[in-house]
Amino acid sequence: MKKRQRQSTALGLEQGELQVQAGPAAEVTRTIEGDDRLRLGEVLASEHGLASEDIWNALNHQVESGGRLGAILVEQGAIDPIVLNQALATQLGLPTVDLRRERPTAAALALIPEVMARHHHVIPLRLVDGTIDVAVADGADPAVREYLARLRVDVVNVFLAPPADVETALRTHYRLISADDRQIQEFWANAAPEEVIEEIGVSDAPIIQLVNKMIRQALRDRASDIHVEPTEGRIRVRFRVDGALREVLSLPASAGPELVSRIKIMADMDIVERRRPQDGQFQMTIDGAGLDVRVSTGATIWGETAVLRLLDKSRSILELSELGMPADTHDRYQSIVSKPYGMIICSGPTGSGKTTTLYATLGNVSRSDVNVMTIEDPVEYVFPAINQMQINLQADVTFASGLKLILRQDPDIILVGEIRDEETASIAVHAALTGHLVMTSLHATDASAALYRLLDMGVESFLVASSLVGVVGQRLVRKICPSCAAPYKPSASDMRWYDYLGGPTKKVFLRGAGCNYCSDTGFRERVGVYEVLEVTEEIGQLLVAGATPHDVRDLATKQGMRTMGAEAMNLVANDVTTIDEVIRNVYVA
């Protein structure tokens, strides 16, 4: 009993100190020995200068629609989550904590199981000499207080943090797999090879649990790809997050064949064949959301490697206005996609966001009075009102044969997932010349280079000039993490690039210092960098005359195209990304 009292005092939960209003829209208030009740609106007005008008607007909304006053104020833009957290902390008499900087210890995480931490929206921080520090999203929830009071410790110190920060911390610090996972390491160290092979088909086998954990953790980390790579003496597992690879797990070399075999079984691939490259795909449901996984395997000198591309079906498709194009670039592209026929190309390397741009464009041009058809490999996102076809090599459905079929289906708008060969390029060009709007992607370094990729495939220059109406060159660059952005001084080399590419005058540059939310990379999420080349009559004449890509690029710039380098440096000027990130990802020669 004595122990429980000590816990309650540390939580600030003595009887009569905290009261909860009745009803679904209740806010917790704090009273001290009969003093007047301190309300959230009063705290926000007196300590954070919130206008009475904003408070009354939020209260009226609360009466009509329910919800918590603080959440309504954040939703209406009257305050930000940090200010709300500070006001709630004042109201409850709790200290706040910055989860961007706090790194939980292993001992604290072990004390509160993940399932309970997620259920109560709490994150343990430190456990020292019987005292645990815990960050909570709702300091007034009786269930949270009751659970924390039952922990086998002497004292619980509670800190308040914004709910979004707690949720991010839960994803970041409760890892499903890690390099020091004892269970995984012990299994591979103790199991004989024949035992592992026998367990590949057993539903609860460690190898199956490992692959499922890898995929689930990759989704939590916002990874686009999982790389399983044999190296000398070990198997390296890496996730590609925001375009950059980072290692998450290291396994003994003996784990490689069984790990790849399990992935092959899931993708319905031949597990006996280990020398020939193979492709496959499978579907899963993770945390209630559908997931498509594309698998590619191939042989290296150290063994068989596997790469899994993760396509989250629950992710919403962006609108054309949400791609991040500057206003004038967006207007230029909008005028191109509004044309009734011709070919539009999205160019860039693998992983530069071409499919996202094409899908956003499809959503923009699709209407009930037109027939829109696609041929893709594979269909990544489903449009309810669009006829989508998928490549099927076993049924002899290729981009070329599928495009021929589409042309017999009376289409108005056609999307070809990618132009890979001369036959597909020729059919797509002739479709554009015969009154169809054709959209496609092409691997090229920039917009002007995409024109010459078609010439290299064997398409005549006059056909390219006559069929193309526009080309979008694009890249993705990582955004500075807003949680740890700090001033820094760029190197002399970086400043030379900044000036060369036309960056505006700027005195203070920012970059991410590294924190929990960005896994100490300084970056979180990505943004597109675009250049839009409109194929005018003058540019067509240059192509037919055999001009160089440099000549075409210069003329396009004079006609209003802003290069990707210039667009990227504008992002640097607006503190969206950094100079070295632009140099690493954007073709600037």
Coordinates of C-alpha atoms in Angstrom, one line a residue, residues 95-296:
P95 CA 6.3 18.9 -17.0
T96 CA 6.7 18.5 -20.8
V97 CA 9.3 16.5 -22.8
D98 CA 10.7 16.9 -26.2
L99 CA 10.6 13.5 -27.8
R100 CA 12.7 14.6 -30.7
R101 CA 15.7 14.7 -28.4
E102 CA 14.9 12.1 -25.8
R103 CA 16.2 8.6 -26.6
P104 CA 14.5 5.8 -24.5
T105 CA 16.8 3.3 -22.8
A106 CA 16.5 -0.4 -23.5
A107 CA 15.6 -1.1 -19.8
A108 CA 12.7 1.4 -19.9
L109 CA 11.3 0.0 -23.2
A110 CA 11.5 -3.5 -21.7
L111 CA 9.4 -2.6 -18.7
I112 CA 6.4 -1.5 -20.8
P113 CA 5.5 -4.0 -23.6
E114 CA 4.8 -2.5 -27.0
V115 CA 1.1 -3.6 -27.0
M116 CA 0.4 -1.8 -23.8
A117 CA 2.5 1.3 -24.8
R118 CA 0.4 1.6 -28.0
H119 CA -2.9 0.9 -26.2
H120 CA -2.3 3.7 -23.7
H121 CA -0.2 5.9 -26.0
V122 CA 2.7 6.2 -23.6
I123 CA 6.5 5.9 -24.3
P124 CA 8.9 5.0 -21.5
L125 CA 12.1 7.1 -21.4
R126 CA 14.4 6.1 -18.5
L127 CA 14.5 3.6 -15.7
V128 CA 17.0 4.4 -12.9
D129 CA 17.0 3.0 -9.4
G130 CA 13.3 2.1 -9.4
T131 CA 12.2 5.4 -10.9
I132 CA 10.8 5.4 -14.4
D133 CA 10.2 8.5 -16.6
V134 CA 7.2 8.1 -19.0
A135 CA 5.9 10.4 -21.7
V136 CA 2.1 10.3 -22.2
A137 CA -0.2 11.7 -24.8
D138 CA -3.1 12.2 -22.5
G139 CA -2.2 13.0 -18.9
A140 CA -5.8 13.0 -17.8
D141 CA -6.9 9.6 -19.0
P142 CA -7.8 7.5 -15.9
A143 CA -6.9 4.2 -17.6
V144 CA -3.4 5.5 -18.3
R145 CA -3.0 6.6 -14.7
E146 CA -4.2 3.3 -13.5
Y147 CA -1.9 1.3 -15.7
L148 CA 1.2 3.4 -14.8
A149 CA 0.4 3.0 -11.1
R150 CA 0.6 -0.8 -11.5
L151 CA 4.1 -0.8 -12.9
R152 CA 6.6 -2.7 -10.7
V153 CA 8.6 0.4 -9.8
D154 CA 8.9 2.7 -6.8
V155 CA 8.2 6.0 -8.6
V156 CA 6.7 7.0 -12.0
N157 CA 7.5 10.5 -13.3
V158 CA 5.0 11.5 -16.0
F159 CA 5.8 14.0 -18.7
L160 CA 3.3 15.3 -21.3
A161 CA 4.1 15.2 -25.1
P162 CA 1.9 15.9 -28.2
P163 CA 0.0 12.8 -29.3
A164 CA 1.6 12.9 -32.8
D165 CA 5.1 12.9 -31.2
V166 CA 4.2 9.9 -28.9
E167 CA 2.9 8.0 -32.0
T168 CA 6.1 8.7 -33.9
A169 CA 8.2 7.7 -30.9
L170 CA 6.3 4.4 -30.6
R171 CA 7.1 3.6 -34.3
T172 CA 10.7 4.7 -33.9
H173 CA 11.8 3.0 -30.7
Y174 CA 9.7 -0.2 -30.5
R175 CA 11.6 -2.2 -33.2
L176 CA 10.4 -5.5 -34.5
I177 CA 13.9 -6.4 -35.8
S178 CA 17.2 -5.0 -34.8
A179 CA 20.9 -5.9 -35.1
D180 CA 21.0 -7.0 -31.4
D181 CA 17.8 -9.2 -31.5
R182 CA 18.9 -12.1 -29.3
Q183 CA 16.1 -14.5 -30.5
I184 CA 17.1 -14.1 -34.1
Q185 CA 20.8 -14.4 -33.5
E186 CA 20.4 -17.5 -31.2
F187 CA 18.2 -19.3 -33.8
W188 CA 20.7 -18.9 -36.6
A189 CA 23.6 -19.8 -34.3
N190 CA 22.0 -23.0 -32.9
A191 CA 19.9 -24.3 -35.7
A192 CA 21.3 -26.9 -38.1
P193 CA 20.8 -26.1 -41.9
E194 CA 18.4 -29.0 -42.4
E195 CA 16.3 -27.8 -39.4
V196 CA 15.9 -24.4 -41.0
I197 CA 15.0 -25.8 -44.4
E198 CA 12.3 -28.0 -42.7
E199 CA 10.8 -24.9 -41.0
I200 CA 10.5 -22.8 -44.2
G201 CA 6.9 -24.1 -44.7
V202 CA 5.9 -24.1 -41.0
S203 CA 3.5 -21.3 -40.3
D204 CA 5.1 -20.3 -37.0
A205 CA 8.7 -21.0 -38.0
P206 CA 11.3 -18.4 -37.0
I207 CA 12.2 -17.8 -40.7
I208 CA 8.6 -16.9 -41.5
Q209 CA 8.4 -14.6 -38.4
L210 CA 11.6 -12.9 -39.5
V211 CA 10.4 -12.1 -43.0
N212 CA 7.0 -10.9 -41.7
K213 CA 8.8 -8.7 -39.1
M214 CA 11.1 -7.3 -41.8
I215 CA 8.2 -6.2 -43.9
R216 CA 6.2 -4.8 -41.1
Q217 CA 9.2 -2.9 -39.7
A218 CA 10.0 -1.5 -43.2
L219 CA 6.4 -0.1 -43.4
R220 CA 6.9 1.5 -39.9
D221 CA 10.1 3.1 -41.1
R222 CA 8.4 4.4 -44.3
A223 CA 10.8 2.3 -46.4
S224 CA 10.2 1.9 -50.2
D225 CA 12.5 -1.1 -50.6
I226 CA 14.0 -4.0 -48.6
H227 CA 17.5 -5.2 -49.7
V228 CA 18.6 -8.7 -48.7
E229 CA 22.3 -8.8 -49.7
P230 CA 24.9 -11.6 -49.1
T231 CA 28.4 -10.2 -48.4
E232 CA 31.6 -11.9 -47.2
G233 CA 30.7 -13.8 -44.0
R234 CA 27.2 -12.3 -43.4
I235 CA 23.8 -11.3 -44.8
R236 CA 23.1 -7.6 -44.8
V237 CA 19.4 -6.3 -44.6
R238 CA 19.0 -2.7 -45.6
F239 CA 15.9 -0.4 -45.9
R240 CA 15.6 2.4 -48.5
V241 CA 14.0 5.3 -46.6
D242 CA 13.6 8.7 -48.4
G243 CA 15.8 7.4 -51.2
A244 CA 18.8 6.5 -49.0
L245 CA 19.8 3.0 -47.9
R246 CA 20.5 2.2 -44.2
E247 CA 21.4 -1.1 -42.6
V248 CA 18.9 -2.5 -40.1
L249 CA 20.0 -6.1 -39.6
S250 CA 23.0 -8.4 -40.0
L251 CA 22.7 -12.2 -40.1
P252 CA 25.1 -15.1 -40.4
A253 CA 25.9 -16.1 -44.0
S254 CA 24.1 -19.4 -43.5
A255 CA 20.8 -17.5 -43.2
G256 CA 20.9 -16.2 -46.8
P257 CA 19.6 -19.2 -48.8
E258 CA 16.7 -19.9 -46.3
L259 CA 15.8 -16.2 -46.1
V260 CA 15.7 -15.8 -49.9
S261 CA 13.8 -19.2 -50.3
R262 CA 11.1 -18.0 -47.9
I263 CA 10.7 -14.8 -49.9
K264 CA 10.5 -16.8 -53.1
I265 CA 7.8 -19.1 -51.7
M266 CA 5.7 -16.0 -50.9
A267 CA 6.2 -14.6 -54.4
D268 CA 5.4 -18.0 -56.1
M269 CA 8.9 -18.2 -57.5
D270 CA 11.2 -21.3 -58.2
I271 CA 13.2 -21.9 -55.0
V272 CA 15.4 -24.5 -56.8
E273 CA 16.7 -22.1 -59.4
R274 CA 19.4 -19.9 -57.8
R275 CA 21.4 -18.8 -60.8
R276 CA 18.8 -17.3 -63.1
P277 CA 17.3 -13.9 -62.2
Q278 CA 13.6 -14.1 -61.2
D279 CA 10.7 -11.7 -60.7
G280 CA 7.6 -12.2 -58.7
Q281 CA 5.1 -10.5 -56.4
F282 CA 2.7 -11.2 -53.5
Q283 CA 0.2 -9.4 -51.4
M284 CA -0.1 -9.0 -47.6
T285 CA -2.2 -7.2 -45.1
I286 CA -0.1 -5.3 -42.5
D287 CA -1.9 -3.6 -39.6
G288 CA -5.1 -3.7 -41.5
A289 CA -3.7 -2.1 -44.7
G290 CA -3.2 -3.9 -48.0
L291 CA 0.4 -4.2 -49.3
D292 CA 1.7 -5.2 -52.7
V293 CA 5.3 -6.5 -52.7
R294 CA 7.3 -6.8 -55.9
V295 CA 10.3 -9.2 -55.6
S296 CA 13.5 -9.4 -57.7

